[in-house]
Amino acid sequence: MSFDVAASVAPAVPELAATSWNPVVGQLAPGVRSELSRPIRGLASFVLVLVAGAVVLRLRQGYVDESINAILASPMTAVLYGIAGYVIVGIVGLYGATTLARLSVAGGVFVRIAILVSSAFVLVLTSFGFLVVGTLFTDILSDRQPALGLLIGALLSAVLWVLLSPAGSIVSSLAIAAFGIGGAARLWIHSERTVETELGGQ
């Protein structure tokens, strides 16, 4: 199970981070150094969340309803499960990048591909979180409208990048998105444990 893989790798995270820091971060350095104005960052965030969220709505709209229902069933734990989801993704991505970095060819294409794939996955995950938060907002006010919720979520992400510093924008965006993905993460984690328990009992 993927949950067990992440759990088994978790104790080695500090070592993995130390090992992969130079080769992995070195690939990102040019992009990290670039400075964008707050309106441009807000516009970029709006477009990215809108596009990624639209893809999720197109392919897996049922996940939005399931996640909202799970959040409403246990809103107090949503952020914790969302953070756990990000941690699992981070561990898997870090482990993959570190493994590639130890290969003789890791200084080039493979590490960049691993970083791009991990970044894309985090983007989709974060967009899904904003989509769920926006849709939950429409659900509280009147009727659940995922399309309008996506627009609200994209606008919220843009406002954060316009009003806050880059560090503050990242932290607040991840916190809001963590709440949004918390329901889906809770369902996934518990389904993983349930399947393992059933298989173990056979």
mmCIF file of C-alpha atoms in Angstrom, residues 31-175:
data_model
loop_
_atom_site.group_PDB
_atom_site.id
_atom_site.type_symbol
_atom_site.label_atom_id
_atom_site.label_comp_id
_atom_site.label_asym_id
_atom_site.label_seq_id
_atom_site.Cartn_x
_atom_site.Cartn_y
_atom_site.Cartn_z
ATOM 1 C CA GLY A 31 13.223 29.794 -11.109
ATOM 2 C CA VAL A 32 13.445 30.597 -7.411
ATOM 3 C CA ARG A 33 15.569 33.679 -8.081
ATOM 4 C CA SER A 34 13.094 35.217 -10.500
ATOM 5 C CA GLU A 35 10.970 38.012 -9.049
ATOM 6 C CA LEU A 36 7.419 38.690 -10.154
ATOM 7 C CA SER A 37 5.138 41.517 -9.111
ATOM 8 C CA ARG A 38 2.208 40.742 -6.849
ATOM 9 C CA PRO A 39 -0.445 41.262 -9.559
ATOM 10 C CA ILE A 40 1.417 38.903 -11.892
ATOM 11 C CA ARG A 41 1.736 36.286 -9.152
ATOM 12 C CA GLY A 42 -1.972 36.659 -8.414
ATOM 13 C CA LEU A 43 -2.909 36.315 -12.076
ATOM 14 C CA ALA A 44 -0.663 33.273 -12.476
ATOM 15 C CA SER A 45 -2.193 31.652 -9.405
ATOM 16 C CA PHE A 46 -5.716 32.382 -10.638
ATOM 17 C CA VAL A 47 -5.045 30.841 -14.050
ATOM 18 C CA LEU A 48 -3.219 27.784 -12.684
ATOM 19 C CA VAL A 49 -5.899 26.999 -10.104
ATOM 20 C CA LEU A 50 -8.667 27.610 -12.639
ATOM 21 C CA VAL A 51 -7.120 25.366 -15.295
ATOM 22 C CA ALA A 52 -6.079 22.532 -12.956
ATOM 23 C CA GLY A 53 -9.391 22.700 -11.105
ATOM 24 C CA ALA A 54 -11.304 22.593 -14.388
ATOM 25 C CA VAL A 55 -9.435 19.419 -15.336
ATOM 26 C CA VAL A 56 -10.371 17.864 -11.997
ATOM 27 C CA LEU A 57 -14.012 18.877 -12.457
ATOM 28 C CA ARG A 58 -14.020 17.444 -15.946
ATOM 29 C CA LEU A 59 -12.508 14.097 -14.973
ATOM 30 C CA ARG A 60 -13.421 13.541 -11.327
ATOM 31 C CA GLN A 61 -16.243 15.820 -10.190
ATOM 32 C CA GLY A 62 -17.482 13.091 -7.861
ATOM 33 C CA TYR A 63 -14.333 13.536 -5.775
ATOM 34 C CA VAL A 64 -15.421 17.089 -4.977
ATOM 35 C CA ASP A 65 -18.762 15.974 -3.526
ATOM 36 C CA GLU A 66 -17.149 13.117 -1.602
ATOM 37 C CA SER A 67 -14.511 15.413 -0.157
ATOM 38 C CA ILE A 68 -17.068 18.040 0.911
ATOM 39 C CA ASN A 69 -19.246 15.406 2.558
ATOM 40 C CA ALA A 70 -16.225 14.042 4.418
ATOM 41 C CA ILE A 71 -15.249 17.546 5.572
ATOM 42 C CA LEU A 72 -18.778 18.252 6.807
ATOM 43 C CA ALA A 73 -18.730 14.966 8.710
ATOM 44 C CA SER A 74 -15.516 15.925 10.547
ATOM 45 C CA PRO A 75 -14.474 19.544 9.879
ATOM 46 C CA MET A 76 -12.109 19.748 12.855
ATOM 47 C CA THR A 77 -9.754 17.117 11.433
ATOM 48 C CA ALA A 78 -9.797 18.285 7.806
ATOM 49 C CA VAL A 79 -6.617 20.372 8.001
ATOM 50 C CA LEU A 80 -4.717 17.601 9.788
ATOM 51 C CA TYR A 81 -5.619 15.051 7.135
ATOM 52 C CA GLY A 82 -4.829 17.559 4.408
ATOM 53 C CA ILE A 83 -1.382 18.157 5.880
ATOM 54 C CA ALA A 84 -0.898 14.390 6.076
ATOM 55 C CA GLY A 85 -1.754 14.184 2.375
ATOM 56 C CA TYR A 86 0.839 16.809 1.510
ATOM 57 C CA VAL A 87 3.421 15.064 3.693
ATOM 58 C CA ILE A 88 2.834 11.747 1.934
ATOM 59 C CA VAL A 89 3.179 13.376 -1.490
ATOM 60 C CA GLY A 90 6.304 15.222 -0.340
ATOM 61 C CA ILE A 91 7.921 12.069 1.019
ATOM 62 C CA VAL A 92 7.223 10.103 -2.148
ATOM 63 C CA GLY A 93 8.479 12.952 -4.351
ATOM 64 C CA LEU A 94 11.579 13.490 -2.229
ATOM 65 C CA TYR A 95 12.347 9.785 -2.187
ATOM 66 C CA GLY A 96 12.005 9.569 -5.969
ATOM 67 C CA ALA A 97 14.191 12.636 -6.567
ATOM 68 C CA THR A 98 16.808 11.370 -4.112
ATOM 69 C CA THR A 99 16.879 7.949 -5.746
ATOM 70 C CA LEU A 100 17.421 9.545 -9.152
ATOM 71 C CA ALA A 101 20.037 11.900 -7.710
ATOM 72 C CA ARG A 102 22.099 8.887 -6.635
ATOM 73 C CA LEU A 103 22.224 7.534 -10.177
ATOM 74 C CA SER A 104 25.078 8.424 -12.475
ATOM 75 C CA VAL A 105 22.739 10.224 -14.862
ATOM 76 C CA ALA A 106 20.796 12.043 -12.151
ATOM 77 C CA GLY A 107 22.434 15.407 -12.655
ATOM 78 C CA GLY A 108 20.284 16.084 -15.690
ATOM 79 C CA VAL A 109 17.016 15.063 -17.219
ATOM 80 C CA PHE A 110 15.640 12.510 -14.759
ATOM 81 C CA VAL A 111 15.857 14.746 -11.700
ATOM 82 C CA ARG A 112 14.232 17.596 -13.619
ATOM 83 C CA ILE A 113 11.428 15.269 -14.723
ATOM 84 C CA ALA A 114 10.903 14.084 -11.137
ATOM 85 C CA ILE A 115 10.722 17.691 -9.931
ATOM 86 C CA LEU A 116 8.281 18.679 -12.686
ATOM 87 C CA VAL A 117 6.024 15.687 -12.046
ATOM 88 C CA SER A 118 6.018 16.304 -8.289
ATOM 89 C CA SER A 119 5.344 20.016 -8.801
ATOM 90 C CA ALA A 120 2.491 19.276 -11.200
ATOM 91 C CA PHE A 121 0.958 16.853 -8.722
ATOM 92 C CA VAL A 122 1.190 19.389 -5.894
ATOM 93 C CA LEU A 123 -0.370 22.012 -8.184
ATOM 94 C CA VAL A 124 -3.315 19.743 -8.996
ATOM 95 C CA LEU A 125 -3.674 18.802 -5.324
ATOM 96 C CA THR A 126 -3.648 22.456 -4.248
ATOM 97 C CA SER A 127 -6.082 23.436 -7.003
ATOM 98 C CA PHE A 128 -8.370 20.630 -5.889
ATOM 99 C CA GLY A 129 -8.208 22.011 -2.352
ATOM 100 C CA PHE A 130 -9.214 25.497 -3.497
ATOM 101 C CA LEU A 131 -11.944 23.994 -5.678
ATOM 102 C CA VAL A 132 -13.381 22.136 -2.696
ATOM 103 C CA VAL A 133 -13.173 25.196 -0.414
ATOM 104 C CA GLY A 134 -14.909 27.371 -2.997
ATOM 105 C CA THR A 135 -17.608 24.768 -3.618
ATOM 106 C CA LEU A 136 -18.098 24.320 0.122
ATOM 107 C CA PHE A 137 -18.646 28.077 0.347
ATOM 108 C CA THR A 138 -21.436 27.885 -2.251
ATOM 109 C CA ASP A 139 -22.904 24.904 -0.430
ATOM 110 C CA ILE A 140 -23.074 26.853 2.839
ATOM 111 C CA LEU A 141 -24.648 29.917 1.230
ATOM 112 C CA SER A 142 -27.185 28.208 -1.029
ATOM 113 C CA ASP A 143 -26.751 25.265 -3.394
ATOM 114 C CA ARG A 144 -23.570 23.350 -4.116
ATOM 115 C CA GLN A 145 -22.154 24.694 -7.396
ATOM 116 C CA PRO A 146 -18.714 23.263 -8.279
ATOM 117 C CA ALA A 147 -18.209 25.536 -11.311
ATOM 118 C CA LEU A 148 -18.857 28.667 -9.258
ATOM 119 C CA GLY A 149 -16.840 27.136 -6.439
ATOM 120 C CA LEU A 150 -13.867 26.770 -8.763
ATOM 121 C CA LEU A 151 -14.076 30.443 -9.680
ATOM 122 C CA ILE A 152 -14.276 31.415 -5.996
ATOM 123 C CA GLY A 153 -11.326 29.185 -5.158
ATOM 124 C CA ALA A 154 -9.225 30.615 -7.990
ATOM 125 C CA LEU A 155 -10.061 34.170 -6.915
ATOM 126 C CA LEU A 156 -9.171 33.332 -3.311
ATOM 127 C CA SER A 157 -5.793 31.984 -4.366
ATOM 128 C CA ALA A 158 -5.146 35.111 -6.438
ATOM 129 C CA VAL A 159 -6.067 37.427 -3.556
ATOM 130 C CA LEU A 160 -3.610 35.647 -1.269
ATOM 131 C CA TRP A 161 -0.761 36.146 -3.752
ATOM 132 C CA VAL A 162 -1.659 39.808 -4.266
ATOM 133 C CA LEU A 163 -2.026 40.764 -0.607
ATOM 134 C CA LEU A 164 0.674 38.667 1.062
ATOM 135 C CA SER A 165 4.393 38.164 0.691
ATOM 136 C CA PRO A 166 5.531 35.077 -1.256
ATOM 137 C CA ALA A 167 6.220 33.176 1.969
ATOM 138 C CA GLY A 168 2.906 34.218 3.475
ATOM 139 C CA SER A 169 1.091 33.336 0.257
ATOM 140 C CA ILE A 170 2.608 29.860 0.169
ATOM 141 C CA VAL A 171 1.809 29.124 3.819
ATOM 142 C CA SER A 172 -1.752 30.442 3.646
ATOM 143 C CA SER A 173 -2.431 28.747 0.296
ATOM 144 C CA LEU A 174 -1.222 25.391 1.592
ATOM 145 C CA ALA A 175 -3.278 25.802 4.782
#
